[in-house]
PDB file of C-alpha atoms in Angstrom:
ATOM      1  CA  MET O   1     -18.757 173.178-146.017  1.00  0.00           C
ATOM      2  CA  ALA O   2     -19.974 176.435-144.508  1.00  0.00           C
ATOM      3  CA  PRO O   3     -23.348 177.813-145.534  1.00  0.00           C
ATOM      4  CA  PHE O   4     -23.548 180.725-147.958  1.00  0.00           C
ATOM      5  CA  VAL O   5     -23.122 184.079-146.215  1.00  0.00           C
ATOM      6  CA  MET O   6     -24.143 187.342-147.825  1.00  0.00           C
ATOM      7  CA  HIS O   7     -21.640 190.150-147.265  1.00  0.00           C
ATOM      8  CA  THR O   8     -22.836 193.741-147.360  1.00  0.00           C
ATOM      9  CA  LEU O   9     -21.155 197.102-147.177  1.00  0.00           C
ATOM     10  CA  GLY O  10     -21.386 199.072-143.941  1.00  0.00           C
ATOM     11  CA  ASP O  11     -23.496 198.091-140.968  1.00  0.00           C
ATOM     12  CA  ARG O  12     -26.629 197.301-142.936  1.00  0.00           C
ATOM     13  CA  LYS O  13     -28.144 193.872-142.486  1.00  0.00           C
ATOM     14  CA  PRO O  14     -28.895 191.848-145.602  1.00  0.00           C
ATOM     15  CA  HIS O  15     -32.480 191.937-146.812  1.00  0.00           C
ATOM     16  CA  THR O  16     -33.932 188.469-146.232  1.00  0.00           C
ATOM     17  CA  GLU O  17     -37.692 189.021-146.361  1.00  0.00           C
ATOM     18  CA  GLY O  18     -39.218 186.492-148.730  1.00  0.00           C
ATOM     19  CA  ALA O  19     -35.836 184.889-149.447  1.00  0.00           C
ATOM     20  CA  LYS O  20     -35.435 181.134-149.308  1.00  0.00           C
ATOM     21  CA  LYS O  21     -32.929 179.841-146.800  1.00  0.00           C
ATOM     22  CA  ILE O  22     -29.835 178.501-148.498  1.00  0.00           C
ATOM     23  CA  SER O  23     -28.935 175.241-146.820  1.00  0.00           C
ATOM     24  CA  ASP O  24     -25.567 173.620-146.330  1.00  0.00           C
ATOM     25  CA  THR O  25     -24.366 171.619-149.276  1.00  0.00           C
ATOM     26  CA  LYS O  26     -24.602 168.062-148.076  1.00  0.00           C
ATOM     27  CA  GLN O  27     -22.550 165.575-149.964  1.00  0.00           C
ATOM     28  CA  SER O  28     -24.160 162.223-149.475  1.00  0.00           C
ATOM     29  CA  ALA O  29     -21.881 159.209-149.747  1.00  0.00           C
ATOM     30  CA  GLU O  30     -24.202 157.757-152.393  1.00  0.00           C
ATOM     31  CA  ASP O  31     -24.108 160.881-154.592  1.00  0.00           C
ATOM     32  CA  LEU O  32     -20.333 161.159-154.243  1.00  0.00           C
ATOM     33  CA  ALA O  33     -19.892 157.512-155.233  1.00  0.00           C
ATOM     34  CA  ILE O  34     -22.144 157.965-158.273  1.00  0.00           C
ATOM     35  CA  LEU O  35     -20.312 161.109-159.378  1.00  0.00           C
ATOM     36  CA  GLU O  36     -16.900 159.487-158.854  1.00  0.00           C
ATOM     37  CA  GLN O  37     -17.987 156.591-161.077  1.00  0.00           C
ATOM     38  CA  LEU O  38     -19.439 158.922-163.705  1.00  0.00           C
ATOM     39  CA  ASN O  39     -16.150 160.811-163.792  1.00  0.00           C
ATOM     40  CA  LEU O  40     -14.232 157.561-164.292  1.00  0.00           C
ATOM     41  CA  ASP O  41     -16.731 156.474-166.954  1.00  0.00           C
ATOM     42  CA  TYR O  42     -16.274 159.806-168.744  1.00  0.00           C
ATOM     43  CA  ILE O  43     -12.491 159.384-168.834  1.00  0.00           C
ATOM     44  CA  HIS O  44     -12.674 155.717-169.877  1.00  0.00           C
ATOM     45  CA  SER O  45     -15.300 156.456-172.538  1.00  0.00           C
ATOM     46  CA  ASP O  46     -13.168 159.274-173.948  1.00  0.00           C
ATOM     47  CA  GLN O  47     -10.103 157.030-174.203  1.00  0.00           C
ATOM     48  CA  SER O  48     -12.030 154.123-175.743  1.00  0.00           C
ATOM     49  CA  ASN O  49     -14.441 155.952-178.101  1.00  0.00           C
ATOM     50  CA  ASP O  50     -17.429 154.638-176.124  1.00  0.00           C
ATOM     51  CA  VAL O  51     -20.161 156.756-177.707  1.00  0.00           C
ATOM     52  CA  GLU O  52     -22.908 154.484-176.350  1.00  0.00           C
ATOM     53  CA  ARG O  53     -21.813 155.055-172.732  1.00  0.00           C
ATOM     54  CA  PHE O  54     -21.644 158.821-173.316  1.00  0.00           C
ATOM     55  CA  LYS O  55     -25.218 158.726-174.629  1.00  0.00           C
ATOM     56  CA  GLU O  56     -26.294 157.317-171.253  1.00  0.00           C
ATOM     57  CA  PHE O  57     -24.972 160.127-169.068  1.00  0.00           C
ATOM     58  CA  LEU O  58     -24.767 163.226-171.278  1.00  0.00           C
ATOM     59  CA  ALA O  59     -27.841 165.447-170.953  1.00  0.00           C
ATOM     60  CA  GLU O  60     -29.756 166.231-174.141  1.00  0.00           C
ATOM     61  CA  ASP O  61     -28.773 169.906-173.701  1.00  0.00           C
ATOM     62  CA  PHE O  62     -25.092 169.086-172.968  1.00  0.00           C
ATOM     63  CA  ILE O  63     -22.432 171.497-174.247  1.00  0.00           C
ATOM     64  CA  ILE O  64     -18.666 171.301-174.097  1.00  0.00           C
ATOM     65  CA  GLN O  65     -15.870 173.749-174.710  1.00  0.00           C
ATOM     66  CA  ILE O  66     -12.881 171.834-176.015  1.00  0.00           C
ATOM     67  CA  GLU O  67     -10.059 172.663-178.400  1.00  0.00           C
ATOM     68  CA  GLY O  68     -11.273 176.274-178.624  1.00  0.00           C
ATOM     69  CA  VAL O  69     -14.739 175.243-179.857  1.00  0.00           C
ATOM     70  CA  THR O  70     -18.156 174.934-178.230  1.00  0.00           C
ATOM     71  CA  ARG O  71     -19.918 171.717-179.236  1.00  0.00           C
ATOM     72  CA  ASN O  72     -23.402 170.451-178.478  1.00  0.00           C
ATOM     73  CA  ARG O  73     -24.154 166.855-177.514  1.00  0.00           C
ATOM     74  CA  ASP O  74     -24.470 165.500-181.059  1.00  0.00           C
ATOM     75  CA  GLU O  75     -21.303 167.265-182.223  1.00  0.00           C
ATOM     76  CA  TYR O  76     -19.394 165.928-179.220  1.00  0.00           C
ATOM     77  CA  LEU O  77     -20.603 162.372-179.819  1.00  0.00           C
ATOM     78  CA  GLU O  78     -19.358 162.633-183.418  1.00  0.00           C
ATOM     79  CA  TYR O  79     -16.014 163.902-182.097  1.00  0.00           C
ATOM     80  CA  ILE O  80     -15.738 161.040-179.575  1.00  0.00           C
ATOM     81  CA  ALA O  81     -16.459 158.463-182.296  1.00  0.00           C
ATOM     82  CA  LYS O  82     -13.223 159.443-184.078  1.00  0.00           C
ATOM     83  CA  PRO O  83      -9.938 157.731-183.199  1.00  0.00           C
ATOM     84  CA  ARG O  84      -8.399 159.345-180.141  1.00  0.00           C
ATOM     85  CA  PRO O  85      -5.190 161.318-180.768  1.00  0.00           C
ATOM     86  CA  PHE O  86      -3.741 160.130-177.458  1.00  0.00           C
ATOM     87  CA  LYS O  87      -3.235 157.125-175.202  1.00  0.00           C
ATOM     88  CA  ASP O  88      -2.759 156.489-171.477  1.00  0.00           C
ATOM     89  CA  LEU O  89      -5.452 158.972-170.401  1.00  0.00           C
ATOM     90  CA  ALA O  90      -5.481 159.129-166.592  1.00  0.00           C
ATOM     91  CA  VAL O  91      -7.284 161.319-164.072  1.00  0.00           C
ATOM     92  CA  HIS O  92      -5.733 162.904-160.973  1.00  0.00           C
ATOM     93  CA  ASP O  93      -6.589 165.314-158.155  1.00  0.00           C
ATOM     94  CA  VAL O  94     -10.365 164.873-158.433  1.00  0.00           C
ATOM     95  CA  ASN O  95     -12.423 167.354-156.424  1.00  0.00           C
ATOM     96  CA  ILE O  96     -16.197 166.856-156.413  1.00  0.00           C
ATOM     97  CA  ARG O  97     -18.417 169.614-155.046  1.00  0.00           C
ATOM     98  CA  ILE O  98     -22.146 169.025-154.710  1.00  0.00           C
ATOM     99  CA  LEU O  99     -24.182 172.220-154.689  1.00  0.00           C
ATOM    100  CA  SER O 100     -27.787 171.106-154.193  1.00  0.00           C
ATOM    101  CA  ASP O 101     -28.838 169.465-157.478  1.00  0.00           C
ATOM    102  CA  VAL O 102     -25.664 170.540-159.301  1.00  0.00           C
ATOM    103  CA  ALA O 103     -22.201 169.048-158.923  1.00  0.00           C
ATOM    104  CA  LEU O 104     -18.891 170.335-160.188  1.00  0.00           C
ATOM    105  CA  ILE O 105     -16.032 167.954-160.848  1.00  0.00           C
ATOM    106  CA  HIS O 106     -12.614 169.576-161.075  1.00  0.00           C
ATOM    107  CA  ALA O 107      -9.640 167.419-161.958  1.00  0.00           C
ATOM    108  CA  ARG O 108      -6.432 167.040-163.909  1.00  0.00           C
ATOM    109  CA  VAL O 109      -5.748 164.556-166.682  1.00  0.00           C
ATOM    110  CA  THR O 110      -2.505 163.284-168.082  1.00  0.00           C
ATOM    111  CA  LEU O 111      -2.088 161.635-171.455  1.00  0.00           C
ATOM    112  CA  THR O 112       0.481 160.755-174.054  1.00  0.00           C
ATOM    113  CA  THR O 113       0.095 161.914-177.628  1.00  0.00           C
ATOM    114  CA  LEU O 114       0.542 159.332-180.351  1.00  0.00           C
ATOM    115  CA  ASP O 115       3.979 160.797-181.065  1.00  0.00           C
ATOM    116  CA  GLY O 116       5.045 160.231-177.444  1.00  0.00           C
ATOM    117  CA  VAL O 117       4.639 163.693-175.848  1.00  0.00           C
ATOM    118  CA  ALA O 118       3.399 163.645-172.231  1.00  0.00           C
ATOM    119  CA  LYS O 119       0.702 166.272-171.653  1.00  0.00           C
ATOM    120  CA  GLU O 120      -1.706 167.385-168.947  1.00  0.00           C
ATOM    121  CA  ALA O 121      -4.797 169.559-168.620  1.00  0.00           C
ATOM    122  CA  LEU O 122      -7.276 170.705-166.008  1.00  0.00           C
ATOM    123  CA  TYR O 123     -10.999 170.281-166.601  1.00  0.00           C
ATOM    124  CA  THR O 124     -14.344 171.031-165.020  1.00  0.00           C
ATOM    125  CA  ASP O 125     -17.464 168.966-165.670  1.00  0.00           C
ATOM    126  CA  THR O 126     -20.893 170.058-164.473  1.00  0.00           C
ATOM    127  CA  TYR O 127     -23.531 167.505-163.533  1.00  0.00           C
ATOM    128  CA  GLN O 128     -27.156 168.079-162.577  1.00  0.00           C
ATOM    129  CA  LYS O 129     -29.489 165.700-160.809  1.00  0.00           C
ATOM    130  CA  ARG O 130     -32.562 165.460-163.019  1.00  0.00           C
ATOM    131  CA  GLU O 131     -35.469 163.251-162.015  1.00  0.00           C
ATOM    132  CA  GLY O 132     -33.180 161.504-159.530  1.00  0.00           C
ATOM    133  CA  THR O 133     -30.338 160.817-161.999  1.00  0.00           C
ATOM    134  CA  TRP O 134     -27.027 162.651-162.346  1.00  0.00           C
ATOM    135  CA  VAL O 135     -26.346 163.746-165.948  1.00  0.00           C
ATOM    136  CA  CYS O 136     -23.474 165.761-167.376  1.00  0.00           C
ATOM    137  CA  VAL O 137     -24.796 169.106-168.626  1.00  0.00           C
ATOM    138  CA  ALA O 138     -21.538 170.909-169.421  1.00  0.00           C
ATOM    139  CA  ALA O 139     -17.801 170.388-169.658  1.00  0.00           C
ATOM    140  CA  CYS O 140     -14.804 172.608-170.180  1.00  0.00           C
ATOM    141  CA  ALA O 141     -11.497 171.028-171.135  1.00  0.00           C
ATOM    142  CA  PRO O 142      -8.678 173.307-172.312  1.00  0.00           C
ATOM    143  CA  ASP O 143      -6.084 171.910-174.683  1.00  0.00           C
ATOM    144  CA  PRO O 144      -3.487 169.807-172.866  1.00  0.00           C
ATOM    145  CA  VAL O 145      -0.008 171.297-172.518  1.00  0.00           C
ATOM    146  CA  ALA O 146       3.299 169.481-172.526  1.00  0.00           C
ATOM    147  CA  ILE O 147       4.569 168.389-169.143  1.00  0.00           C
ATOM    148  CA  THR O 148       7.966 169.934-168.594  1.00  0.00           C
TER     149      THR O 148
END
């Protein structure tokens, strides 16, 4: 991935005095593997109501926007504890971007509602490496739409 480049208007050079150099985003194989597994754990835990696993990787200050509502960690754990209104949750097209100590996971999920309707949705989860451990700090998951 190319390093960040500041674009300016005209022929002026960007002001860099006192600025920290922004380095390339290096995606280590280890970090990618951890984030891939966390993403799979998130999906599996959602499908199977695994509140205990969510407690392990959701940050204390976690927030999620889902079903038109913003929920904090405790509210989301209560939501996950309820029976899931779907089955066959699967993840596709995963794109993990590591940006220093933050990682964005973009992907698509498919599922089947309990009344048999096939649906899909895109989502973005945000992880941060805190004290050497990746934790999910935010998620945004719009309502799934029917697959036509």
